[in-house]
Coordinates of C-alpha atoms and ligand atoms in Angstrom, one line a residue:
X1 CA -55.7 7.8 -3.2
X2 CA -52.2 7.6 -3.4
X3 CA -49.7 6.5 -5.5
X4 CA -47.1 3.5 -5.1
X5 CA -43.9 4.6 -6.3
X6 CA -41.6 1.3 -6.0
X7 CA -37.8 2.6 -4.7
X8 CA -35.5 0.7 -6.5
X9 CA -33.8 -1.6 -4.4
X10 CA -30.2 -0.4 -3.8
X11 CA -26.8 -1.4 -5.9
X12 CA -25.5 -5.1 -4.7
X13 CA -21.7 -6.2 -4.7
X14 CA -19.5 -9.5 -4.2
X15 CA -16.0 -8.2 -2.8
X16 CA -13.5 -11.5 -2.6
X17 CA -10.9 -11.0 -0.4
X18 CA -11.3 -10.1 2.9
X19 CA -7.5 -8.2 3.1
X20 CA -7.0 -5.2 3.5
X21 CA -8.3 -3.7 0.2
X22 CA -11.6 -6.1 0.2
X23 CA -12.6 -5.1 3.7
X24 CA -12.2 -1.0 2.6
X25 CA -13.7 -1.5 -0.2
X26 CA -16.5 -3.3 1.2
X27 CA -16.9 -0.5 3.6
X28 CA -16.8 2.3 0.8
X29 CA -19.5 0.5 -1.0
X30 CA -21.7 0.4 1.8
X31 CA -21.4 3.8 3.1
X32 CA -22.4 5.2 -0.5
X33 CA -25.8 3.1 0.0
X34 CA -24.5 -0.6 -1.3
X35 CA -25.9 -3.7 -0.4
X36 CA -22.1 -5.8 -0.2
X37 CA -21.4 -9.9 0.8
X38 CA -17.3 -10.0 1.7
X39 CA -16.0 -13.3 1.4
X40 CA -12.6 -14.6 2.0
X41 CA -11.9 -18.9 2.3
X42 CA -9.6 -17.7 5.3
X43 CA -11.3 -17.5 8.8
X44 CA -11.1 -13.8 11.1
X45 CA -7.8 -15.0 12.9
X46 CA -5.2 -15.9 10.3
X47 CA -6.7 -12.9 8.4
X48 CA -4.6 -10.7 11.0
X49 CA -1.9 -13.1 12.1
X50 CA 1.0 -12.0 8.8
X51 CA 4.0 -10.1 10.4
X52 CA 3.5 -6.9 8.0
X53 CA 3.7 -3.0 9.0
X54 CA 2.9 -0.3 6.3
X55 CA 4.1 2.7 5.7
X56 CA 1.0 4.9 4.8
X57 CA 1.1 8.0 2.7
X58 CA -1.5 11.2 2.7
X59 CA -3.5 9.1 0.0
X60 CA -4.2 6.6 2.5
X61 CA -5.4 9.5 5.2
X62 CA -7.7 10.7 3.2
X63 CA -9.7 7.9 2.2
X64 CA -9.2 6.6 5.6
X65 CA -11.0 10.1 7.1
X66 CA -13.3 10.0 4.5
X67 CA -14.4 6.9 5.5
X68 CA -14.1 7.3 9.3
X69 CA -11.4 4.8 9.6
X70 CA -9.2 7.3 10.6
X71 CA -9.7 8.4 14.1
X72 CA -9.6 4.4 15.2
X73 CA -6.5 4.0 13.7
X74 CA -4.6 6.9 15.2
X75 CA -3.8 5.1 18.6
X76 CA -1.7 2.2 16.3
X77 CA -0.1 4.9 14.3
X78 CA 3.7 5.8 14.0
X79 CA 4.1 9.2 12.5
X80 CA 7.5 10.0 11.3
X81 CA 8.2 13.4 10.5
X82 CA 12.0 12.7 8.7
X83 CA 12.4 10.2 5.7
X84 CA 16.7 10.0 5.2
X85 CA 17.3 8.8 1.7
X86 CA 20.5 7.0 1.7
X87 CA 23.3 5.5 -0.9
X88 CA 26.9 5.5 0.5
X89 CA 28.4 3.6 -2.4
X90 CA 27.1 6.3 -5.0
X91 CA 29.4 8.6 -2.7
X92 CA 26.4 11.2 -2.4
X93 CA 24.9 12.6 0.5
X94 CA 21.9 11.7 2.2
X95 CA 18.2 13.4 1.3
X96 CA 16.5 14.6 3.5
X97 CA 12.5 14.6 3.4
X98 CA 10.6 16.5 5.7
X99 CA 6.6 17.9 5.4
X100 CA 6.2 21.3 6.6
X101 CA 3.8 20.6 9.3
X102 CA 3.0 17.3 8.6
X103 CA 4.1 13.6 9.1
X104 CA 5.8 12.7 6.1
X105 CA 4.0 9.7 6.7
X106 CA 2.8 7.0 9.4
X107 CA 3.8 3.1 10.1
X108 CA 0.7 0.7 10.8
X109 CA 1.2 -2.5 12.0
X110 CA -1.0 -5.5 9.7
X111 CA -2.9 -6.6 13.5
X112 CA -4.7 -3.5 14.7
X113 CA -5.1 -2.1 11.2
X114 CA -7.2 -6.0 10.1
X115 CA -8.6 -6.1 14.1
X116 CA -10.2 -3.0 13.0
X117 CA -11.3 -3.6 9.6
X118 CA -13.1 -6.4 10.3
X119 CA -15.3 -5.2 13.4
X120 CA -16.5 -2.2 11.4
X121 CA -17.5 -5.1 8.5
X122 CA -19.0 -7.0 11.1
X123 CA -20.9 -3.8 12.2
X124 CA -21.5 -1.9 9.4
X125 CA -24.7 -1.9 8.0
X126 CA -24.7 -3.3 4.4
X127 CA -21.8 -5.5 4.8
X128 CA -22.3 -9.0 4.8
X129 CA -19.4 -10.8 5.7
X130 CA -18.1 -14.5 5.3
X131 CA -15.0 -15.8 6.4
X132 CA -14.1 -19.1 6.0
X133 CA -16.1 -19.5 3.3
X134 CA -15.1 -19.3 -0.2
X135 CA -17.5 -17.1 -2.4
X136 CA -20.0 -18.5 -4.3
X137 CA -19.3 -19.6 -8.3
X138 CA -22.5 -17.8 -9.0
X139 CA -24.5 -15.3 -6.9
X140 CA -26.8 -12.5 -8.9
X141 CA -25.0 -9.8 -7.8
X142 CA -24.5 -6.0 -9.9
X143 CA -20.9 -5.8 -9.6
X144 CA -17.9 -8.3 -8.6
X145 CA -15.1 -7.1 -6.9
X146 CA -11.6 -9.4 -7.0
X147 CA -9.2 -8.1 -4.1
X148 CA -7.9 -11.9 -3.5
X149 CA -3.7 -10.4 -3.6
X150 CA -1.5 -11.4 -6.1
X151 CA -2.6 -15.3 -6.9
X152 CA -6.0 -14.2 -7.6
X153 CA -7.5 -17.2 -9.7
X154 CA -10.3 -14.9 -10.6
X155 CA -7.9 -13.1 -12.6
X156 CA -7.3 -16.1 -14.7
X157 CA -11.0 -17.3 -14.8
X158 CA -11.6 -14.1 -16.6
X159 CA -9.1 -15.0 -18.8
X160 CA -7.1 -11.7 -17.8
X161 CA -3.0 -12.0 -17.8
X162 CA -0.4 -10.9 -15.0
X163 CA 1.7 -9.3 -17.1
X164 CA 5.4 -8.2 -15.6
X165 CA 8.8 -10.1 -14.2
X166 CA 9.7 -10.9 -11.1
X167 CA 13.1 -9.4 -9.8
X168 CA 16.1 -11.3 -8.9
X169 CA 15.8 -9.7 -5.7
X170 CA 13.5 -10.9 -2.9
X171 CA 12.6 -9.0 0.4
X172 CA 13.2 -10.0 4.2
X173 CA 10.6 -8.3 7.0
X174 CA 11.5 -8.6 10.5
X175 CA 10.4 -6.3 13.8
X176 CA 13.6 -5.5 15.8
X177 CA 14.7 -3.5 18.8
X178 CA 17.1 -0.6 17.3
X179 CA 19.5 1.8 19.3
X180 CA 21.0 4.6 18.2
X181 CA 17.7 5.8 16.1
X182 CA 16.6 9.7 15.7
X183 CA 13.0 9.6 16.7
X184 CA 10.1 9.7 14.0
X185 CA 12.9 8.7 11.3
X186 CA 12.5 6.4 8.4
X187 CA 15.5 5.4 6.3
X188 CA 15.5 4.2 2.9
X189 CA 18.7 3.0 2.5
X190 CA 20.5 1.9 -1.3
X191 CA 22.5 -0.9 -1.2
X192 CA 24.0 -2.9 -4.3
X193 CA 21.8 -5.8 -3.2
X194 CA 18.7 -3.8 -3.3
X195 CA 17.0 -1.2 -1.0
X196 CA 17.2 -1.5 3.0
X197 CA 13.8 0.4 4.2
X198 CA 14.2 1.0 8.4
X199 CA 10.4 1.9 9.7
X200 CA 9.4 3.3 12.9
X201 CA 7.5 1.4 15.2
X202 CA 7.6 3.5 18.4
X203 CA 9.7 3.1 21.4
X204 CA 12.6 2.3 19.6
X205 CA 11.2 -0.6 17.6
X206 CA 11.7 -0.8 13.8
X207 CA 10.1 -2.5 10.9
X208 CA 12.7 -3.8 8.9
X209 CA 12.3 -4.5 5.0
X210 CA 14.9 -6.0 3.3
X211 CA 16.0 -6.5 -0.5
X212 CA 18.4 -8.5 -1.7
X213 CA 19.0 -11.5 -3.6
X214 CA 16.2 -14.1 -2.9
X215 CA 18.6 -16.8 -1.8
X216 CA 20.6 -14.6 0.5
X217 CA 17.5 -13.2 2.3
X218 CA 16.5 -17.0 2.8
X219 CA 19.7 -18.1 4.2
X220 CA 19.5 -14.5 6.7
X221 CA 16.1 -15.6 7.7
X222 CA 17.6 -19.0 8.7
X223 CA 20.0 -17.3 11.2
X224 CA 19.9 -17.9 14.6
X225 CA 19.7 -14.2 16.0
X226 CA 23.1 -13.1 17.0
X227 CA 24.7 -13.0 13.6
X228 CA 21.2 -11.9 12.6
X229 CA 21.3 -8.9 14.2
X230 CA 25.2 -8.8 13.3
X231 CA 24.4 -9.3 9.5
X232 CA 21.9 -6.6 9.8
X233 CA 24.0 -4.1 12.1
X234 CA 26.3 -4.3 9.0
X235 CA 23.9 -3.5 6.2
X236 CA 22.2 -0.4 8.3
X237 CA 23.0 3.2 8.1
X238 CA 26.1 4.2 10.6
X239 CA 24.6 5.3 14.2
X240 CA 21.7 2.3 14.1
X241 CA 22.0 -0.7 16.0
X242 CA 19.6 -3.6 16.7
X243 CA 19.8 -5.2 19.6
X244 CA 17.1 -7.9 19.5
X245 CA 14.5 -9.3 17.2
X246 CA 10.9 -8.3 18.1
X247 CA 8.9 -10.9 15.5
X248 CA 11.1 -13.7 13.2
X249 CA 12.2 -12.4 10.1
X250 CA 9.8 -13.5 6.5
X251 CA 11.2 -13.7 3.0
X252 CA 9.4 -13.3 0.0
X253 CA 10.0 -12.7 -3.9
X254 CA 9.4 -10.1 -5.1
X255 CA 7.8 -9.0 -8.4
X256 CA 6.4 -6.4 -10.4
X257 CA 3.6 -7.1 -12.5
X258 CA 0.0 -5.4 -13.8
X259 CA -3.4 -7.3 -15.4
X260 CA -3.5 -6.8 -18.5
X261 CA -7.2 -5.0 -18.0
X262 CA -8.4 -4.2 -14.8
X263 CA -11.8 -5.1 -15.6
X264 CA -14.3 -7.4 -17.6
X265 CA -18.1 -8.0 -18.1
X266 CA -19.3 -6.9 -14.2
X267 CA -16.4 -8.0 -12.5
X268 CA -13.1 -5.9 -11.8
X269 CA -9.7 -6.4 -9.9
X270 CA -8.9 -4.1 -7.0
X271 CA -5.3 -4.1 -5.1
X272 CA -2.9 -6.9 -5.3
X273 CA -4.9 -9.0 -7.8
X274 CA -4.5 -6.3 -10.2
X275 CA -0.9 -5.1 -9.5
X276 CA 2.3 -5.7 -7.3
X277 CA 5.5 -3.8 -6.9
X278 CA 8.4 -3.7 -5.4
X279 CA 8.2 -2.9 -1.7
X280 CA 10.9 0.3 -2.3
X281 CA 9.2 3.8 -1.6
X282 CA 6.2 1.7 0.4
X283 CA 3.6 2.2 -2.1
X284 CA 2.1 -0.9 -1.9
X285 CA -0.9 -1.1 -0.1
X286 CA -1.2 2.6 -0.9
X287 CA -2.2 1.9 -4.1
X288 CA -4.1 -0.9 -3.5
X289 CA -6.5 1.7 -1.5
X290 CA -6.0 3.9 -4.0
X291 CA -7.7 1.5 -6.5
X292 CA -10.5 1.4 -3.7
X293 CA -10.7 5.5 -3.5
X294 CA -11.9 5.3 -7.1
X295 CA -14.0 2.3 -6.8
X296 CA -16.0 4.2 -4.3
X297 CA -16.2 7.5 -6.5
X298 CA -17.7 5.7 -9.1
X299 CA -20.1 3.2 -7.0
X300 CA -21.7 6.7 -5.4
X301 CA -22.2 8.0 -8.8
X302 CA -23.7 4.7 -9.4
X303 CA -26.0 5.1 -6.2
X304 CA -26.9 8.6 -6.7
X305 CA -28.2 7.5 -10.4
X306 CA -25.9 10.3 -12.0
X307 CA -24.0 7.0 -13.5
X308 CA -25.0 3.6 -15.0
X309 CA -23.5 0.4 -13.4
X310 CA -23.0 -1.2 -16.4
X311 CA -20.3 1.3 -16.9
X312 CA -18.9 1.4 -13.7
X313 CA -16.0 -1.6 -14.1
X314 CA -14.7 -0.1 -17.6
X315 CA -14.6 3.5 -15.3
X316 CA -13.1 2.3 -13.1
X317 CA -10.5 0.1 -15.3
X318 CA -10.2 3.6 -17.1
X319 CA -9.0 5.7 -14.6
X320 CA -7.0 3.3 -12.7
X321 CA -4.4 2.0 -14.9
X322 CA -2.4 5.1 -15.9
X323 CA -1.3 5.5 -11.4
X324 CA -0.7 1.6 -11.6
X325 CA 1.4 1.9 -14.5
X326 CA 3.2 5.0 -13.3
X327 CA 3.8 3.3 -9.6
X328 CA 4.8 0.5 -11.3
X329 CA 7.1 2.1 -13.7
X330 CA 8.8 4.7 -10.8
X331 CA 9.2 1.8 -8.2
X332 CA 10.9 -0.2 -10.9
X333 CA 13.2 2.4 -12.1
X334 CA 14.2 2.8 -8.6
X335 CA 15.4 -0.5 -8.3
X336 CA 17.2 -0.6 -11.6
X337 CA 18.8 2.8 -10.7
X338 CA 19.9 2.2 -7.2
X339 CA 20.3 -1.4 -7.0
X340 CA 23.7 -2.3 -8.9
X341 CA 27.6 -0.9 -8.8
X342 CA 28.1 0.3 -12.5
X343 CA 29.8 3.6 -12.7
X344 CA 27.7 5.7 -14.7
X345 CA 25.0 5.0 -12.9
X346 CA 26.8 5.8 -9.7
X347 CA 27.8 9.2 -11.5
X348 CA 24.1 9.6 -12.3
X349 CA 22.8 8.8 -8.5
X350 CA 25.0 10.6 -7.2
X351 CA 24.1 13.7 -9.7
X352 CA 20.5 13.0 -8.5
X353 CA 20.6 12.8 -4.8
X354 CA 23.1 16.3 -4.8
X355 CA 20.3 17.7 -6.6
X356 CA 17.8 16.6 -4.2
X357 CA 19.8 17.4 -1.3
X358 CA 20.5 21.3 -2.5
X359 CA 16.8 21.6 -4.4
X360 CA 14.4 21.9 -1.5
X361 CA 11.3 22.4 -3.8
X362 CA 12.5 19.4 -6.1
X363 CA 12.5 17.4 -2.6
X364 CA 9.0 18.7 -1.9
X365 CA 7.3 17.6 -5.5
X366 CA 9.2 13.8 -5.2
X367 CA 7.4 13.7 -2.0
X368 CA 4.2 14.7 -3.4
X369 CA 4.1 12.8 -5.9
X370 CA 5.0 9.9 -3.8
X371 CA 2.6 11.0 -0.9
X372 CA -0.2 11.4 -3.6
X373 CA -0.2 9.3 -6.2
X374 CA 1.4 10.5 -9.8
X375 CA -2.6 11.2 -10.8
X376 CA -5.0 13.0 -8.2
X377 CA -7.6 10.9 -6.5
X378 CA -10.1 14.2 -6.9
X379 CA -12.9 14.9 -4.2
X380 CA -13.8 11.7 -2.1
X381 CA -17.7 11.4 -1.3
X382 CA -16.9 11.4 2.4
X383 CA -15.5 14.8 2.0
X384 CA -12.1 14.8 3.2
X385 CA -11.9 18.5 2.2
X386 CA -12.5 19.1 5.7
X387 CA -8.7 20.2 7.5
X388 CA -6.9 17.0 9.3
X389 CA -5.9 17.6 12.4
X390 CA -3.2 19.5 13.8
X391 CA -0.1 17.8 13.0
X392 CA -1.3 16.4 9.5
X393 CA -1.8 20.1 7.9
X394 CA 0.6 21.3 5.1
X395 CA 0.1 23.3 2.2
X396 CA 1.3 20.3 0.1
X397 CA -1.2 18.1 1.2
X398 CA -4.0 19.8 1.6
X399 CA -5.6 19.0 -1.3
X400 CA -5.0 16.2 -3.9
Ligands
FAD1 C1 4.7 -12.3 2.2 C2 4.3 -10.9 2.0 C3 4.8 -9.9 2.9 C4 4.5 -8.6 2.8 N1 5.0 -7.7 3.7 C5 4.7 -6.4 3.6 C6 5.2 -5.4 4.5 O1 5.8 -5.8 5.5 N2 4.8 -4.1 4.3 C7 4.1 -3.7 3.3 O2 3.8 -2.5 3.1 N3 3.6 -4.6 2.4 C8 3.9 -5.9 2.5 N4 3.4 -6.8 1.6 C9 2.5 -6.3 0.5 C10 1.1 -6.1 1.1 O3 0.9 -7.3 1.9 C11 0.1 -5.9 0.1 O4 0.3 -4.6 -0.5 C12 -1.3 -6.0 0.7 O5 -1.5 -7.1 1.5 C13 -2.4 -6.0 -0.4 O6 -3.6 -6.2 0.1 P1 -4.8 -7.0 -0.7 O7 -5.9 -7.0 0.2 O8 -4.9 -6.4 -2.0 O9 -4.2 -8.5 -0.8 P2 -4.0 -9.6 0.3 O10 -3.5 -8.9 1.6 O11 -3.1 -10.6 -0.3 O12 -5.4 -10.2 0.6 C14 -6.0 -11.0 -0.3 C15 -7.1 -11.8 0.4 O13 -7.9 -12.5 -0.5 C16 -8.2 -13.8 0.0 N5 -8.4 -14.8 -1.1 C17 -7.5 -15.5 -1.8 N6 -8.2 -16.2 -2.7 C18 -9.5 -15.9 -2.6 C19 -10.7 -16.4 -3.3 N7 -10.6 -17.2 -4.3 N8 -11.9 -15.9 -2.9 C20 -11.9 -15.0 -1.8 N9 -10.9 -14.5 -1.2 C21 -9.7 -15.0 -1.5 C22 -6.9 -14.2 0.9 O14 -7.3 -15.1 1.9 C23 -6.6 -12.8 1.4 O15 -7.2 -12.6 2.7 C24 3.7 -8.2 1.7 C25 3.2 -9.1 0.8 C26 3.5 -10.4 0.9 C27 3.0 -11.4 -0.1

């Protein structure tokens, strides 16, 4: 006779938010064993309709391998091998960043990136998925995760602050046509008004992102596209020059602001409902998915039983806030640095970027720690320890 030995059934999760954070976290949770329902209130289409492009760092890669997101995203990628750091009015020369033998990093556009993201919830198995439905108030779930972007109103159901300002400066995105452009070259440009970021598209197309004050990046977006493309030939480095506008230009404040904890009861706050910076440096959604990196560390040491669930949201809240805090804190020094005409800190940038420009292994550890996170992500269970493919290989990267 034998025994019954009843297997437990497996962990469950609520993800809100089907953006890009919910969706990979949804599909982290499952491949460690999870039993996940993704809801967002907005239907599959508009979910991939917002005129975005990211700039992804080695972070990204590896929890993108990890996960097998990877190799579907490499058709839609950009690499660019050159990021020129930029600020004529401090008088100093322009940085140059470049990663042995890797891409310094790679521009994704929001379509492909959510086209994808989606099919592999739709097909993964132990993903649920509900669009256009809002979640339910009450579902008996182990864990809830909150990835519902910077208005989250689970955030203040839990009773959990935003805590932070929003700058005087807001942030225009556009898609143009440039001439004049090295190939695989990014520019971060610093301007008075705030930081000009120029991202590579691919056959000469270019993200645009930017900064300046709020009411002036309305009243650009507003243009009709001749003096558009005039106002913008003005602010770019000399040498780049659009010629036409690819997708209508979006303004948006911009802000920088963390929850005051990351996590309470069974229910925790992943990406843009737990933090948002200022686009400068692109380490946006990098550290949304490095929120979801940890996530999944912890919900596979949940599903291997080495860890209780109970624990997992203060874990995770734990070991998230000090890279949110320091992202936070480095993007927003940035701005207050570069952003401004004051003479001693002109002397001070310009001190800086010589430094940079003569100290090639100072350039290599800002790019690091940039490309990284400022705390390492440690082994992935995926594995990414195995070696990316030629082309993404450097000694820098390849290990967190
Ligand atoms: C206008 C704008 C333009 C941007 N442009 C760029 C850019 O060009 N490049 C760049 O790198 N970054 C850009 N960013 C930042 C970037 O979009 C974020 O880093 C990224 O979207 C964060 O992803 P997320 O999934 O955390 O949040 P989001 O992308 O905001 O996704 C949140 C999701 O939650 C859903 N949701 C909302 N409420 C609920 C609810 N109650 N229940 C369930 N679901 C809910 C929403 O429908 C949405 O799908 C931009 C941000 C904004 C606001």
């Amino acid at each position: 006779m034998g025994f019954f030995v009843p297997v437990p059934p497996p962990p469950s999760a609520l993800v809100s938010g089907a953006g890009p954070t919910g969706c990979v976290a949804a599909l982290a949770l499952a491949a460690c064993g999870w039993r996940v329902h993704l809801y967002d209130p907005a239907p599959a289409q508009s979910l991939g309709q917002r005129a975005r492009a990211y700039a992804l760092t080695h972070s990204t890669r590896r929890l993108m391998q990890s996960l097998g997101l990877w190799e579907g995203l490499l058709p839609q990628l950009q690499p660019f091998q050159r990021l020129v750091m930029s600020d004529r009015w401090a008088g100093a020369p322009d940085v140059l960043f470049t990663a042995a033998d890797a891409p310094v990093g790679w521009i994704l556009d929001h379509r492909p990136l959510m086209e994808l993201l989606l099919q592999r919830c739709r097909s993964a198995p132990g993903v649920h998925l509900h669009l256009g439905e809002p979640d339910p108030p009450t579902q008996s779930v182990g864990l809830r995760v909150h990835c519902e972007g910077g208005r989250s109103p689970a955030r203040s159901d839990l009773g959990i602050g935003f805590v932070g300002w929003d700058y005087r400066q807001g942030c225009l995105t556009c898609q143009v046509q440039l001439e004049g452009a090295a190939p695989a070259t990014a520019w971060e440009v610093f301007r008075p008004e705030g930081p000009l970021a120029v991202l590579p598209l691919g056959e000469g197309r270019a993200q645009v992102v930017w900064s300046g004050p709020l009411e002036a990046c309305r009243q650009r977006q507003a243009l009709a596209e001749a003096p558009f493309l005039e106002a913008l030939g003005a602010a770019l480095p000399a040498g780049l020059r659009p010629s036409r506008v690819l997708e209508p230009a979006a303004s948006f404040p911009v802000a920088c602001r963390l929850a005051g904890r990351l996590a309470r009861g069974r229910a925790l706050l992943c990406g843009e409902s737990a933090h948002r910076c200022h686009p400068v440096g692109g380490q946006g959604l990098n550290l949304c998915w490095r929120d979801v990196a940890v996530l999944w560390q912890e919900a596979a040491a949940v599903a291997a039983g080495e860890r209780s669930l109970q624990r997992l949201p203060r874990r995770y809240a734990r070991r998230r806030w000090v890279d949110a805090l320091l992202t936070l804190a480095a993007t927003d020094l940035l701005i207050r640095l570069f952003s401004n005409r004051w003479l001693p800190l002109l002397l001070v940038r310009q001190l800086i970027l010589r430094t940079l420009s003569l100290a090639a292994p100072l350039r290599t550890l800002a790019l690091a720690a940039a490309s990284q996170g400022l705390v390492p992500l440690g082994t992935l269970p995926g594995g990414i320890d195995r070696a990316p493919s030629r082309g993404e290989q450097s000694p820098l990267f390849r290990r967190a």
